Amino acid sequence: MRLATFMLDGQRHVGMVSDDARHVTLLDLPAGAADRGVLPLVEMAVRGTDIGTLRGRTVALDSVRLEAPIPVPRRNVFCVGRNYHAHAKELSGSVFKASNADPAAWPIVFTKVPECVVGPTDDVALPGEVSTQIDYEAELAVVIGKGGKNISRDEAMGHVYGYTIVNDVTARDVQMRHQQWDLGKSFDTFCPMGPWVVTADALDGTDTRVRCWVNGEPRQDASTRDFIFDIPTLIETCSRGITLHPGDIIATGTPAGVGMGLTPPRYLAAGDVVRIEIDGLGVIENRFVAPR
Ligand code: MG
């Protein structure tokens, strides 16, 4: 299933996107529930409720405006900082210089604030004078279904509800300036997400292709088979002492090819368009615009 959040006739709705991505069938949720996007659907799935009985009318997908599937996550988005070997290498002299030397020792985990999430085609606003080094990071994001604490690797995949795409937009100078990364990762609009959530039965997140283009120029292209820390390890790590809840999001890290890793570095400017595609999931495409 592909579950989307969208605006139609001035109201937020959730629905199931058809296999050919041409139509979406609205789901009739209790009043106000769709304001939380697909989160209520995740919670219903955990309770064993069949959402098939909620089907309403079907409309053309191009008649709606897609929003982030979870427009405001219930709390910060967990993010993994160094999860492809080639990316670990390209930033070994900068971002990862002060990190623990052995990339295979422990995952780097930081968070982005929930309010920086925007939709799959929304503009990303450059932040102004606070940063001149804005960068993209194409990432597969895991959406947690059944919650839990101290989830073992062996049981972890049973806690995955589905997947979506995230652009972990980053202000590199701000990221480098502070010991912690959260500020440079959390500027308003710095987490484009979408185009929908694909449920785990319909996509193997452990073996899919992540690609990114800037103004049509290929920049990132890798398989999630190349992860340093696989999805079960990430879930085990994030849930160690912290209870995960339905709808929590873990962005799994970005492949090589970020702007900072190029020689010389190439950062984003107003007018640039970043397109991210993940096989079996879809596409998000966001224009970067002047500060507002
Ligand atoms: Mg990232």
Coordinates of C-alpha atoms and ligand atoms in Angstrom, one line a residue:
M1 CA 0.0 0.0 0.0
R2 CA 1.0 3.6 -0.7
L3 CA -0.5 5.9 1.8
A4 CA -0.5 9.6 1.1
T5 CA -1.5 12.8 2.9
F6 CA -2.8 15.6 0.7
M7 CA -4.9 18.7 0.3
L8 CA -8.2 18.5 -1.6
D9 CA -10.8 21.2 -1.7
G10 CA -9.1 23.1 1.1
Q11 CA -9.0 20.2 3.5
R12 CA -6.3 17.7 4.5
H13 CA -7.1 14.1 3.7
V14 CA -5.3 10.7 3.7
G15 CA -5.7 8.0 1.1
M16 CA -4.4 5.0 -0.8
V17 CA -2.5 5.7 -4.0
S18 CA -3.2 3.3 -6.9
D19 CA -0.4 1.1 -8.2
D20 CA -0.1 3.2 -11.3
A21 CA 0.1 6.3 -9.1
R22 CA -2.7 7.9 -11.2
H23 CA -5.5 7.9 -8.6
V24 CA -5.9 8.1 -4.9
T25 CA -8.8 6.6 -2.8
L26 CA -9.7 8.8 0.1
L27 CA -10.0 7.1 3.5
D28 CA -12.8 8.3 5.8
L29 CA -11.2 9.0 9.2
P30 CA -12.9 10.5 12.2
A31 CA -13.1 14.3 12.2
G32 CA -9.7 15.9 12.6
A33 CA -7.7 12.7 12.4
A34 CA -6.4 13.4 8.9
D35 CA -4.7 16.5 10.3
R36 CA -2.0 14.1 11.6
G37 CA -1.6 12.6 8.1
V38 CA -1.0 8.9 8.0
L39 CA -0.1 8.6 11.7
P40 CA -3.6 7.4 12.6
L41 CA -3.3 4.7 9.9
V42 CA -0.1 3.5 11.5
E43 CA -1.7 3.4 14.9
M44 CA -4.7 1.5 13.5
A45 CA -2.4 -1.0 11.8
V46 CA -0.7 -1.6 15.2
R47 CA -4.1 -2.2 16.7
G48 CA -5.0 -4.6 13.9
T49 CA -7.7 -2.5 12.4
D50 CA -8.4 -3.0 8.7
I51 CA -8.4 0.3 7.0
G52 CA -10.0 -1.2 3.9
T53 CA -13.4 -0.5 5.3
L54 CA -12.6 3.3 5.4
R55 CA -12.5 3.6 1.6
G56 CA -14.3 6.6 0.2
R57 CA -14.3 8.2 -3.3
T58 CA -11.4 8.0 -5.7
V59 CA -9.9 11.1 -7.4
A60 CA -7.1 11.7 -9.9
L61 CA -3.8 12.1 -8.1
D62 CA -3.0 15.2 -10.1
S63 CA -6.1 16.9 -8.6
V64 CA -4.6 16.9 -5.1
R65 CA -1.6 18.6 -3.6
L66 CA 0.6 16.0 -1.8
E67 CA 1.9 16.9 1.6
A68 CA 4.5 15.1 3.8
P69 CA 2.8 11.8 4.8
I70 CA 3.4 12.7 8.4
P71 CA 3.2 16.6 8.2
V72 CA 4.4 17.1 11.8
P73 CA 6.0 14.0 13.2
R74 CA 5.0 13.3 16.8
R75 CA 8.6 14.1 17.9
N76 CA 12.1 14.7 16.4
V77 CA 13.1 12.7 13.4
F78 CA 15.9 10.2 14.3
C79 CA 18.7 10.5 11.7
V80 CA 21.8 8.5 11.1
G81 CA 24.9 10.4 10.2
R82 CA 27.3 8.1 8.4
N83 CA 25.9 5.0 6.9
Y84 CA 27.4 4.4 3.5
H85 CA 31.2 3.6 3.3
A86 CA 31.8 5.9 0.3
H87 CA 30.0 8.8 2.1
A88 CA 32.0 8.2 5.2
K89 CA 35.2 8.5 3.1
E90 CA 34.1 11.7 1.2
L91 CA 33.5 13.6 4.4
S92 CA 36.3 12.0 6.5
G93 CA 38.3 15.2 6.5
S94 CA 35.4 17.5 7.5
V95 CA 32.1 16.4 9.1
F96 CA 33.4 13.1 10.3
K97 CA 36.9 14.2 11.3
A98 CA 36.1 14.7 15.0
S99 CA 33.8 11.6 15.2
N100 CA 34.8 8.3 16.5
A101 CA 37.5 7.0 14.1
D102 CA 36.1 3.6 13.3
P103 CA 33.0 4.1 11.2
A104 CA 31.9 0.6 12.1
A105 CA 32.0 1.1 15.8
W106 CA 28.7 2.9 16.5
P107 CA 26.2 4.8 14.4
I108 CA 26.1 8.5 14.6
V109 CA 22.6 9.5 15.6
F110 CA 21.2 13.0 15.7
T111 CA 17.7 14.5 15.2
K112 CA 15.8 17.1 13.2
V113 CA 12.9 19.0 14.8
P114 CA 9.4 17.9 13.7
E115 CA 8.5 21.4 12.5
C116 CA 11.1 21.4 9.7
V117 CA 9.2 18.8 7.7
V118 CA 7.7 20.0 4.4
G119 CA 6.0 18.2 1.5
P120 CA 7.4 16.3 -1.5
T121 CA 7.1 19.3 -3.9
D122 CA 7.3 22.2 -1.4
D123 CA 9.9 24.9 -1.6
V124 CA 12.9 24.8 0.7
A125 CA 13.8 28.3 2.0
L126 CA 17.5 29.2 2.2
P127 CA 18.1 30.4 5.7
G128 CA 19.9 33.7 4.9
E129 CA 23.1 34.9 6.4
V130 CA 23.3 32.2 9.1
S131 CA 24.6 29.8 6.4
T132 CA 26.2 29.9 3.0
Q133 CA 26.7 26.1 2.7
I134 CA 23.4 24.5 2.1
D135 CA 23.6 20.8 1.0
Y136 CA 21.2 17.9 0.1
E137 CA 21.2 14.4 1.5
A138 CA 18.9 11.8 -0.2
E139 CA 17.7 9.2 2.3
L140 CA 15.5 6.3 2.8
A141 CA 13.4 6.8 6.0
V142 CA 11.9 4.0 8.1
V143 CA 8.5 4.6 9.7
I144 CA 8.1 2.6 12.9
G145 CA 4.9 0.6 13.3
K146 CA 4.6 -1.4 16.6
G147 CA 6.6 0.5 19.2
G148 CA 8.9 -0.9 21.8
K149 CA 12.0 -0.6 23.9
N150 CA 15.2 -2.6 23.6
I151 CA 14.0 -4.1 20.3
S152 CA 16.4 -6.8 19.2
R153 CA 18.0 -7.0 15.8
D154 CA 16.1 -10.3 15.2
E155 CA 12.7 -8.7 15.9
A156 CA 13.4 -5.2 14.4
M157 CA 11.9 -5.7 11.0
G158 CA 8.6 -6.6 12.6
H159 CA 8.5 -3.1 13.9
V160 CA 8.8 -1.4 10.5
Y161 CA 5.5 -0.1 9.2
G162 CA 6.9 1.3 6.0
Y163 CA 9.2 3.7 4.3
T164 CA 9.3 7.1 2.8
I165 CA 11.9 9.5 1.3
V166 CA 13.6 12.3 3.2
N167 CA 16.0 15.0 2.0
D168 CA 18.1 15.6 5.1
V169 CA 18.9 19.2 4.1
T170 CA 22.0 20.5 5.9
A171 CA 23.7 23.8 6.6
R172 CA 27.3 22.5 6.5
D173 CA 28.9 25.5 8.1
V174 CA 26.4 25.5 11.0
Q175 CA 26.8 21.7 11.3
M176 CA 30.5 22.0 11.6
R177 CA 30.4 25.1 13.9
H178 CA 28.6 23.3 16.8
Q179 CA 29.6 20.1 18.4
Q180 CA 26.0 18.8 17.9
W181 CA 24.4 18.7 14.5
D182 CA 20.8 19.5 15.3
L183 CA 21.0 23.2 14.6
G184 CA 22.5 22.8 11.1
K185 CA 19.9 20.1 10.3
S186 CA 16.7 21.7 11.6
F187 CA 16.2 25.0 9.8
D188 CA 12.6 25.7 8.8
T189 CA 11.7 23.6 5.7
F190 CA 14.9 21.5 5.9
C191 CA 13.1 18.1 5.9
P192 CA 11.2 17.5 2.6
M193 CA 9.4 14.2 2.9
G194 CA 7.2 12.0 0.7
P195 CA 5.7 11.4 -1.7
W196 CA 3.9 8.9 0.5
V197 CA 4.6 6.0 2.9
V198 CA 5.0 2.6 1.2
T199 CA 4.1 -0.2 3.6
A200 CA 6.8 -2.8 4.4
D201 CA 5.0 -5.6 2.6
A202 CA 5.4 -3.6 -0.7
L203 CA 9.0 -2.6 -0.5
D204 CA 12.2 -4.2 0.6
G205 CA 14.0 -1.2 2.2
T206 CA 17.1 -3.3 2.8
D207 CA 17.6 -3.6 -1.0
T208 CA 16.6 -0.6 -2.9
R209 CA 18.3 2.2 -5.0
V210 CA 18.6 5.7 -3.8
R211 CA 19.3 8.5 -6.3
C212 CA 19.6 12.2 -6.3
W213 CA 19.9 14.9 -9.0
V214 CA 20.6 18.6 -8.7
N215 CA 19.1 20.6 -11.7
G216 CA 19.0 17.3 -13.6
E217 CA 22.7 16.5 -12.9
P218 CA 23.2 13.1 -11.2
R219 CA 24.8 13.4 -7.8
Q220 CA 24.0 10.4 -5.6
D221 CA 23.3 6.8 -6.7
A222 CA 23.6 3.9 -4.2
S223 CA 21.9 0.8 -2.9
T224 CA 20.7 0.4 0.6
R225 CA 22.6 -2.9 0.5
D226 CA 25.7 -0.7 1.1
F227 CA 24.6 0.4 4.5
I228 CA 27.3 0.3 7.2
F229 CA 24.6 -0.3 9.8
D230 CA 21.5 -2.2 8.5
I231 CA 18.0 -1.3 9.4
P232 CA 17.7 -3.9 12.2
T233 CA 20.8 -2.5 13.8
L234 CA 19.5 1.0 13.6
I235 CA 16.2 0.1 15.2
E236 CA 18.1 -1.9 17.9
T237 CA 20.4 1.1 18.5
C238 CA 17.7 3.8 18.6
S239 CA 15.4 1.7 20.9
R240 CA 18.1 0.8 23.4
G241 CA 16.8 2.6 26.5
I242 CA 14.4 4.8 24.5
T243 CA 10.8 3.6 23.8
L244 CA 10.0 3.9 20.1
H245 CA 6.4 4.8 19.2
P246 CA 4.2 4.1 16.2
G247 CA 5.0 6.7 13.6
D248 CA 8.5 7.4 14.7
I249 CA 10.8 8.1 11.8
I250 CA 14.5 7.0 11.3
A251 CA 16.3 8.5 8.4
T252 CA 18.9 6.0 7.4
G253 CA 21.8 8.2 6.2
T254 CA 22.9 9.4 2.8
P255 CA 25.1 8.0 0.0
A256 CA 28.2 9.6 -1.4
G257 CA 27.8 12.5 -3.7
V258 CA 26.7 15.3 -1.4
G259 CA 27.8 18.9 -2.4
M260 CA 30.3 19.1 0.4
G261 CA 32.1 16.0 -0.9
L262 CA 32.7 17.4 -4.4
T263 CA 36.0 19.2 -5.4
P264 CA 35.5 22.0 -5.0
P265 CA 32.3 21.8 -2.9
R266 CA 29.1 22.8 -4.6
Y267 CA 26.4 24.2 -2.4
L268 CA 22.8 24.9 -3.2
A269 CA 21.5 28.4 -4.3
A270 CA 18.1 29.9 -4.9
G271 CA 16.5 28.3 -8.0
D272 CA 18.2 25.0 -7.6
V273 CA 15.9 21.9 -7.8
V274 CA 16.8 18.7 -5.9
R275 CA 15.1 15.5 -7.1
I276 CA 15.4 12.3 -5.1
E277 CA 14.1 9.0 -6.3
I278 CA 14.0 5.7 -4.4
D279 CA 13.1 2.6 -6.4
G280 CA 9.7 1.2 -5.3
L281 CA 8.9 4.3 -3.4
G282 CA 8.7 7.3 -5.7
V283 CA 10.1 10.8 -6.2
I284 CA 10.3 14.0 -4.2
E285 CA 11.5 17.2 -5.9
N286 CA 12.0 20.5 -4.1
R287 CA 13.0 23.9 -5.3
F288 CA 15.4 26.0 -3.1
V289 CA 14.3 29.6 -2.8
A290 CA 15.5 32.9 -1.4
P291 CA 15.2 33.5 2.4
R292 CA 11.7 34.4 3.5
Ligands
MG1 MG 21.7 12.7 6.7

